[in-house]
Amino acid sequence: DNKGNHLLVHEESSINVPAIAAAHVIKRYIAQAADELSFEVGDIVSVIDMPPKELTSWWRGKHGFQVGTSTATAV
């Protein structure tokens, strides 16, 4: 819900990528880089890319209208 405000999103934007899973945040995380997401305990993150654990512990996800990476240990 954008509360009546216009949301301008480019077609190629990751915000339009469908989620493959949802994750419930169990540990607060403050972004350490520009491409990371911050979230609080209880938030729901829409997961859009979940590489195998042996390759990386980082997932790509959406939280609100933000898209970025997050560590799988917090969600």
PDB file of N, CA and C in Angstrom:
ATOM      1  N   ASP A   1       0.847  -1.175   0.000  1.00  0.00           N
ATOM      2  CA  ASP A   1       0.000   0.000   0.000  1.00  0.00           C
ATOM      3  C   ASP A   1       0.889   1.233   0.000  1.00  0.00           C
ATOM      4  N   ASN A   2       0.792   2.045  -1.021  1.00  0.00           N
ATOM      5  CA  ASN A   2       1.612   3.252  -1.086  1.00  0.00           C
ATOM      6  C   ASN A   2       0.874   4.471  -0.547  1.00  0.00           C
ATOM      7  N   LYS A   3      -0.248   4.257   0.131  1.00  0.00           N
ATOM      8  CA  LYS A   3      -1.021   5.318   0.791  1.00  0.00           C
ATOM      9  C   LYS A   3      -1.381   6.454  -0.161  1.00  0.00           C
ATOM     10  N   GLY A   4      -1.698   6.115  -1.418  1.00  0.00           N
ATOM     11  CA  GLY A   4      -2.130   7.104  -2.385  1.00  0.00           C
ATOM     12  C   GLY A   4      -1.008   7.817  -3.110  1.00  0.00           C
ATOM     13  N   ASN A   5       0.231   7.576  -2.742  1.00  0.00           N
ATOM     14  CA  ASN A   5       1.371   8.202  -3.411  1.00  0.00           C
ATOM     15  C   ASN A   5       1.759   7.377  -4.627  1.00  0.00           C
ATOM     16  N   HIS A   6       2.277   8.054  -5.624  1.00  0.00           N
ATOM     17  CA  HIS A   6       2.718   7.362  -6.824  1.00  0.00           C
ATOM     18  C   HIS A   6       4.048   6.685  -6.557  1.00  0.00           C
ATOM     19  N   LEU A   7       4.173   5.455  -7.004  1.00  0.00           N
ATOM     20  CA  LEU A   7       5.414   4.711  -6.876  1.00  0.00           C
ATOM     21  C   LEU A   7       5.991   4.525  -8.266  1.00  0.00           C
ATOM     22  N   LEU A   8       7.100   5.173  -8.528  1.00  0.00           N
ATOM     23  CA  LEU A   8       7.738   5.078  -9.838  1.00  0.00           C
ATOM     24  C   LEU A   8       8.798   3.992  -9.785  1.00  0.00           C
ATOM     25  N   VAL A   9       8.565   2.919 -10.524  1.00  0.00           N
ATOM     26  CA  VAL A   9       9.478   1.788 -10.542  1.00  0.00           C
ATOM     27  C   VAL A   9       9.806   1.461 -11.984  1.00  0.00           C
ATOM     28  N   HIS A  10      11.080   1.317 -12.293  1.00  0.00           N
ATOM     29  CA  HIS A  10      11.490   0.928 -13.634  1.00  0.00           C
ATOM     30  C   HIS A  10      11.082  -0.519 -13.877  1.00  0.00           C
ATOM     31  N   GLU A  11      10.708  -0.854 -15.098  1.00  0.00           N
ATOM     32  CA  GLU A  11      10.266  -2.211 -15.422  1.00  0.00           C
ATOM     33  C   GLU A  11      11.291  -3.261 -15.055  1.00  0.00           C
ATOM     34  N   GLU A  12      12.561  -2.973 -15.241  1.00  0.00           N
ATOM     35  CA  GLU A  12      13.601  -3.956 -14.976  1.00  0.00           C
ATOM     36  C   GLU A  12      13.972  -4.023 -13.494  1.00  0.00           C
ATOM     37  N   SER A  13      13.306  -3.263 -12.681  1.00  0.00           N
ATOM     38  CA  SER A  13      13.609  -3.208 -11.257  1.00  0.00           C
ATOM     39  C   SER A  13      13.352  -4.542 -10.569  1.00  0.00           C
ATOM     40  N   SER A  14      14.183  -4.880  -9.609  1.00  0.00           N
ATOM     41  CA  SER A  14      14.043  -6.126  -8.855  1.00  0.00           C
ATOM     42  C   SER A  14      12.782  -6.155  -8.009  1.00  0.00           C
ATOM     43  N   ILE A  15      12.176  -4.995  -7.741  1.00  0.00           N
ATOM     44  CA  ILE A  15      10.955  -4.966  -6.941  1.00  0.00           C
ATOM     45  C   ILE A  15       9.842  -5.722  -7.651  1.00  0.00           C
ATOM     46  N   ASN A  16       9.939  -5.867  -8.973  1.00  0.00           N
ATOM     47  CA  ASN A  16       8.917  -6.572  -9.749  1.00  0.00           C
ATOM     48  C   ASN A  16       9.167  -8.072  -9.860  1.00  0.00           C
ATOM     49  N   VAL A  17      10.289  -8.553  -9.354  1.00  0.00           N
ATOM     50  CA  VAL A  17      10.607  -9.979  -9.403  1.00  0.00           C
ATOM     51  C   VAL A  17       9.738 -10.711  -8.382  1.00  0.00           C
ATOM     52  N   PRO A  18       9.046 -11.784  -8.786  1.00  0.00           N
ATOM     53  CA  PRO A  18       8.208 -12.510  -7.833  1.00  0.00           C
ATOM     54  C   PRO A  18       9.039 -13.182  -6.747  1.00  0.00           C
ATOM     55  N   ALA A  19       8.492 -13.241  -5.563  1.00  0.00           N
ATOM     56  CA  ALA A  19       9.169 -13.889  -4.447  1.00  0.00           C
ATOM     57  C   ALA A  19       9.097 -15.403  -4.609  1.00  0.00           C
ATOM     58  N   ILE A  20      10.159 -16.092  -4.174  1.00  0.00           N
ATOM     59  CA  ILE A  20      10.174 -17.553  -4.185  1.00  0.00           C
ATOM     60  C   ILE A  20       9.911 -18.104  -2.784  1.00  0.00           C
ATOM     61  N   ALA A  21      10.009 -17.215  -1.786  1.00  0.00           N
ATOM     62  CA  ALA A  21       9.769 -17.618  -0.396  1.00  0.00           C
ATOM     63  C   ALA A  21       9.569 -16.366   0.439  1.00  0.00           C
ATOM     64  N   ALA A  22       9.101 -16.566   1.641  1.00  0.00           N
ATOM     65  CA  ALA A  22       8.998 -15.475   2.612  1.00  0.00           C
ATOM     66  C   ALA A  22       9.768 -15.897   3.845  1.00  0.00           C
ATOM     67  N   ALA A  23      10.411 -14.941   4.486  1.00  0.00           N
ATOM     68  CA  ALA A  23      11.196 -15.240   5.679  1.00  0.00           C
ATOM     69  C   ALA A  23      10.758 -14.323   6.816  1.00  0.00           C
ATOM     70  N   HIS A  24      10.682 -14.886   7.996  1.00  0.00           N
ATOM     71  CA  HIS A  24      10.324 -14.155   9.207  1.00  0.00           C
ATOM     72  C   HIS A  24      11.621 -13.805   9.927  1.00  0.00           C
ATOM     73  N   VAL A  25      11.857 -12.519  10.171  1.00  0.00           N
ATOM     74  CA  VAL A  25      13.111 -12.063  10.756  1.00  0.00           C
ATOM     75  C   VAL A  25      13.149 -12.409  12.246  1.00  0.00           C
ATOM     76  N   ILE A  26      14.240 -13.075  12.665  1.00  0.00           N
ATOM     77  CA  ILE A  26      14.401 -13.467  14.070  1.00  0.00           C
ATOM     78  C   ILE A  26      15.544 -12.731  14.760  1.00  0.00           C
ATOM     79  N   LYS A  27      16.292 -11.933  13.985  1.00  0.00           N
ATOM     80  CA  LYS A  27      17.426 -11.198  14.543  1.00  0.00           C
ATOM     81  C   LYS A  27      17.519  -9.847  13.843  1.00  0.00           C
ATOM     82  N   ARG A  28      17.601  -8.777  14.611  1.00  0.00           N
ATOM     83  CA  ARG A  28      17.729  -7.431  14.048  1.00  0.00           C
ATOM     84  C   ARG A  28      19.012  -7.348  13.232  1.00  0.00           C
ATOM     85  N   TYR A  29      18.929  -6.694  12.085  1.00  0.00           N
ATOM     86  CA  TYR A  29      20.105  -6.514  11.244  1.00  0.00           C
ATOM     87  C   TYR A  29      20.130  -5.094  10.702  1.00  0.00           C
ATOM     88  N   ILE A  30      21.270  -4.434  10.848  1.00  0.00           N
ATOM     89  CA  ILE A  30      21.486  -3.095  10.307  1.00  0.00           C
ATOM     90  C   ILE A  30      22.406  -3.233   9.097  1.00  0.00           C
ATOM     91  N   ALA A  31      21.953  -2.735   7.958  1.00  0.00           N
ATOM     92  CA  ALA A  31      22.730  -2.829   6.714  1.00  0.00           C
ATOM     93  C   ALA A  31      24.133  -2.262   6.912  1.00  0.00           C
ATOM     94  N   GLN A  32      25.106  -2.984   6.383  1.00  0.00           N
ATOM     95  CA  GLN A  32      26.506  -2.570   6.450  1.00  0.00           C
ATOM     96  C   GLN A  32      27.014  -2.017   5.121  1.00  0.00           C
ATOM     97  N   ALA A  33      26.211  -2.187   4.070  1.00  0.00           N
ATOM     98  CA  ALA A  33      26.584  -1.713   2.731  1.00  0.00           C
ATOM     99  C   ALA A  33      25.330  -1.217   2.028  1.00  0.00           C
ATOM    100  N   ALA A  34      25.519  -0.468   0.955  1.00  0.00           N
ATOM    101  CA  ALA A  34      24.394   0.138   0.234  1.00  0.00           C
ATOM    102  C   ALA A  34      23.457  -0.891  -0.384  1.00  0.00           C
ATOM    103  N   ASP A  35      23.951  -2.095  -0.694  1.00  0.00           N
ATOM    104  CA  ASP A  35      23.098  -3.109  -1.323  1.00  0.00           C
ATOM    105  C   ASP A  35      22.452  -4.067  -0.321  1.00  0.00           C
ATOM    106  N   GLU A  36      22.565  -3.782   0.966  1.00  0.00           N
ATOM    107  CA  GLU A  36      21.977  -4.630   1.998  1.00  0.00           C
ATOM    108  C   GLU A  36      20.680  -4.043   2.539  1.00  0.00           C
ATOM    109  N   LEU A  37      19.844  -4.911   3.117  1.00  0.00           N
ATOM    110  CA  LEU A  37      18.596  -4.496   3.750  1.00  0.00           C
ATOM    111  C   LEU A  37      18.766  -4.439   5.267  1.00  0.00           C
ATOM    112  N   SER A  38      18.086  -3.522   5.900  1.00  0.00           N
ATOM    113  CA  SER A  38      17.993  -3.479   7.361  1.00  0.00           C
ATOM    114  C   SER A  38      16.603  -3.954   7.741  1.00  0.00           C
ATOM    115  N   PHE A  39      16.494  -4.678   8.863  1.00  0.00           N
ATOM    116  CA  PHE A  39      15.183  -5.092   9.330  1.00  0.00           C
ATOM    117  C   PHE A  39      15.198  -5.379  10.817  1.00  0.00           C
ATOM    118  N   GLU A  40      13.992  -5.417  11.379  1.00  0.00           N
ATOM    119  CA  GLU A  40      13.786  -5.645  12.801  1.00  0.00           C
ATOM    120  C   GLU A  40      13.157  -7.017  13.023  1.00  0.00           C
ATOM    121  N   VAL A  41      13.285  -7.525  14.229  1.00  0.00           N
ATOM    122  CA  VAL A  41      12.665  -8.795  14.595  1.00  0.00           C
ATOM    123  C   VAL A  41      11.166  -8.712  14.312  1.00  0.00           C
ATOM    124  N   GLY A  42      10.642  -9.729  13.656  1.00  0.00           N
ATOM    125  CA  GLY A  42       9.223  -9.775  13.333  1.00  0.00           C
ATOM    126  C   GLY A  42       8.889  -9.323  11.924  1.00  0.00           C
ATOM    127  N   ASP A  43       9.818  -8.632  11.252  1.00  0.00           N
ATOM    128  CA  ASP A  43       9.580  -8.221   9.867  1.00  0.00           C
ATOM    129  C   ASP A  43       9.473  -9.449   8.973  1.00  0.00           C
ATOM    130  N   ILE A  44       8.809  -9.290   7.841  1.00  0.00           N
ATOM    131  CA  ILE A  44       8.719 -10.335   6.822  1.00  0.00           C
ATOM    132  C   ILE A  44       9.494  -9.863   5.597  1.00  0.00           C
ATOM    133  N   VAL A  45      10.391 -10.700   5.119  1.00  0.00           N
ATOM    134  CA  VAL A  45      11.189 -10.400   3.933  1.00  0.00           C
ATOM    135  C   VAL A  45      10.755 -11.345   2.825  1.00  0.00           C
ATOM    136  N   SER A  46      10.475 -10.810   1.648  1.00  0.00           N
ATOM    137  CA  SER A  46      10.156 -11.624   0.476  1.00  0.00           C
ATOM    138  C   SER A  46      11.469 -12.020  -0.186  1.00  0.00           C
ATOM    139  N   VAL A  47      11.762 -13.295  -0.229  1.00  0.00           N
ATOM    140  CA  VAL A  47      13.020 -13.792  -0.793  1.00  0.00           C
ATOM    141  C   VAL A  47      12.855 -13.934  -2.301  1.00  0.00           C
ATOM    142  N   ILE A  48      13.775 -13.303  -3.071  1.00  0.00           N
ATOM    143  CA  ILE A  48      13.699 -13.391  -4.533  1.00  0.00           C
ATOM    144  C   ILE A  48      14.856 -14.199  -5.122  1.00  0.00           C
ATOM    145  N   ASP A  49      15.890 -14.495  -4.324  1.00  0.00           N
ATOM    146  CA  ASP A  49      16.996 -15.339  -4.775  1.00  0.00           C
ATOM    147  C   ASP A  49      17.623 -15.988  -3.549  1.00  0.00           C
ATOM    148  N   MET A  50      17.704 -17.323  -3.571  1.00  0.00           N
ATOM    149  CA  MET A  50      18.217 -18.071  -2.437  1.00  0.00           C
ATOM    150  C   MET A  50      19.271 -19.068  -2.939  1.00  0.00           C
ATOM    151  N   PRO A  51      20.528 -18.606  -3.110  1.00  0.00           N
ATOM    152  CA  PRO A  51      21.575 -19.515  -3.598  1.00  0.00           C
ATOM    153  C   PRO A  51      21.808 -20.652  -2.592  1.00  0.00           C
ATOM    154  N   PRO A  52      22.379 -21.777  -3.041  1.00  0.00           N
ATOM    155  CA  PRO A  52      22.689 -22.881  -2.128  1.00  0.00           C
ATOM    156  C   PRO A  52      23.605 -22.415  -0.981  1.00  0.00           C
ATOM    157  N   LYS A  53      23.388 -22.968   0.218  1.00  0.00           N
ATOM    158  CA  LYS A  53      24.159 -22.562   1.400  1.00  0.00           C
ATOM    159  C   LYS A  53      25.656 -22.719   1.217  1.00  0.00           C
ATOM    160  N   GLU A  54      26.078 -23.727   0.442  1.00  0.00           N
ATOM    161  CA  GLU A  54      27.515 -23.933   0.259  1.00  0.00           C
ATOM    162  C   GLU A  54      28.162 -22.841  -0.598  1.00  0.00           C
ATOM    163  N   LEU A  55      27.352 -22.078  -1.339  1.00  0.00           N
ATOM    164  CA  LEU A  55      27.887 -20.986  -2.158  1.00  0.00           C
ATOM    165  C   LEU A  55      27.933 -19.664  -1.404  1.00  0.00           C
ATOM    166  N   THR A  56      26.900 -19.385  -0.614  1.00  0.00           N
ATOM    167  CA  THR A  56      26.831 -18.114   0.113  1.00  0.00           C
ATOM    168  C   THR A  56      25.765 -18.182   1.191  1.00  0.00           C
ATOM    169  N   SER A  57      25.915 -17.365   2.217  1.00  0.00           N
ATOM    170  CA  SER A  57      24.886 -17.296   3.263  1.00  0.00           C
ATOM    171  C   SER A  57      24.012 -16.055   3.072  1.00  0.00           C
ATOM    172  N   TRP A  58      24.129 -15.399   1.899  1.00  0.00           N
ATOM    173  CA  TRP A  58      23.363 -14.185   1.614  1.00  0.00           C
ATOM    174  C   TRP A  58      22.236 -14.481   0.648  1.00  0.00           C
ATOM    175  N   TRP A  59      21.060 -13.958   0.955  1.00  0.00           N
ATOM    176  CA  TRP A  59      19.886 -14.063   0.095  1.00  0.00           C
ATOM    177  C   TRP A  59      19.564 -12.689  -0.459  1.00  0.00           C
ATOM    178  N   ARG A  60      18.893 -12.632  -1.585  1.00  0.00           N
ATOM    179  CA  ARG A  60      18.408 -11.372  -2.147  1.00  0.00           C
ATOM    180  C   ARG A  60      16.916 -11.317  -1.844  1.00  0.00           C
ATOM    181  N   GLY A  61      16.483 -10.173  -1.353  1.00  0.00           N
ATOM    182  CA  GLY A  61      15.089 -10.084  -0.967  1.00  0.00           C
ATOM    183  C   GLY A  61      14.506  -8.694  -1.085  1.00  0.00           C
ATOM    184  N   LYS A  62      13.198  -8.630  -0.778  1.00  0.00           N
ATOM    185  CA  LYS A  62      12.456  -7.371  -0.799  1.00  0.00           C
ATOM    186  C   LYS A  62      11.871  -7.155   0.590  1.00  0.00           C
ATOM    187  N   HIS A  63      11.993  -5.927   1.056  1.00  0.00           N
ATOM    188  CA  HIS A  63      11.401  -5.544   2.339  1.00  0.00           C
ATOM    189  C   HIS A  63      10.740  -4.190   2.119  1.00  0.00           C
ATOM    190  N   GLY A  64       9.428  -4.176   2.095  1.00  0.00           N
ATOM    191  CA  GLY A  64       8.732  -2.955   1.707  1.00  0.00           C
ATOM    192  C   GLY A  64       9.023  -2.676   0.249  1.00  0.00           C
ATOM    193  N   PHE A  65       9.490  -1.482  -0.053  1.00  0.00           N
ATOM    194  CA  PHE A  65       9.843  -1.130  -1.428  1.00  0.00           C
ATOM    195  C   PHE A  65      11.351  -1.119  -1.637  1.00  0.00           C
ATOM    196  N   GLN A  66      12.085  -1.764  -0.739  1.00  0.00           N
ATOM    197  CA  GLN A  66      13.536  -1.848  -0.865  1.00  0.00           C
ATOM    198  C   GLN A  66      13.923  -3.251  -1.305  1.00  0.00           C
ATOM    199  N   VAL A  67      14.948  -3.340  -2.140  1.00  0.00           N
ATOM    200  CA  VAL A  67      15.482  -4.614  -2.613  1.00  0.00           C
ATOM    201  C   VAL A  67      16.959  -4.632  -2.284  1.00  0.00           C
ATOM    202  N   GLY A  68      17.427  -5.748  -1.764  1.00  0.00           N
ATOM    203  CA  GLY A  68      18.837  -5.857  -1.439  1.00  0.00           C
ATOM    204  C   GLY A  68      19.171  -7.240  -0.937  1.00  0.00           C
ATOM    205  N   THR A  69      20.354  -7.379  -0.383  1.00  0.00           N
ATOM    206  CA  THR A  69      20.793  -8.659   0.159  1.00  0.00           C
ATOM    207  C   THR A  69      20.628  -8.662   1.663  1.00  0.00           C
ATOM    208  N   SER A  70      20.508  -9.855   2.197  1.00  0.00           N
ATOM    209  CA  SER A  70      20.442 -10.030   3.641  1.00  0.00           C
ATOM    210  C   SER A  70      21.061 -11.364   3.998  1.00  0.00           C
ATOM    211  N   THR A  71      21.623 -11.436   5.167  1.00  0.00           N
ATOM    212  CA  THR A  71      22.207 -12.680   5.619  1.00  0.00           C
ATOM    213  C   THR A  71      21.111 -13.647   6.034  1.00  0.00           C
ATOM    214  N   ALA A  72      21.234 -14.890   5.635  1.00  0.00           N
ATOM    215  CA  ALA A  72      20.218 -15.886   5.941  1.00  0.00           C
ATOM    216  C   ALA A  72      20.162 -16.203   7.425  1.00  0.00           C
ATOM    217  N   THR A  73      21.183 -15.830   8.187  1.00  0.00           N
ATOM    218  CA  THR A  73      21.194 -16.131   9.616  1.00  0.00           C
ATOM    219  C   THR A  73      20.276 -15.212  10.410  1.00  0.00           C
ATOM    220  N   ALA A  74      19.802 -14.138   9.810  1.00  0.00           N
ATOM    221  CA  ALA A  74      18.913 -13.208  10.514  1.00  0.00           C
ATOM    222  C   ALA A  74      17.447 -13.449  10.169  1.00  0.00           C
ATOM    223  N   VAL A  75      17.200 -14.215   9.107  1.00  0.00           N
ATOM    224  CA  VAL A  75      15.809 -14.456   8.706  1.00  0.00           C
ATOM    225  C   VAL A  75      15.451 -15.916   8.853  1.00  0.00           C
TER     226      VAL A  75
END
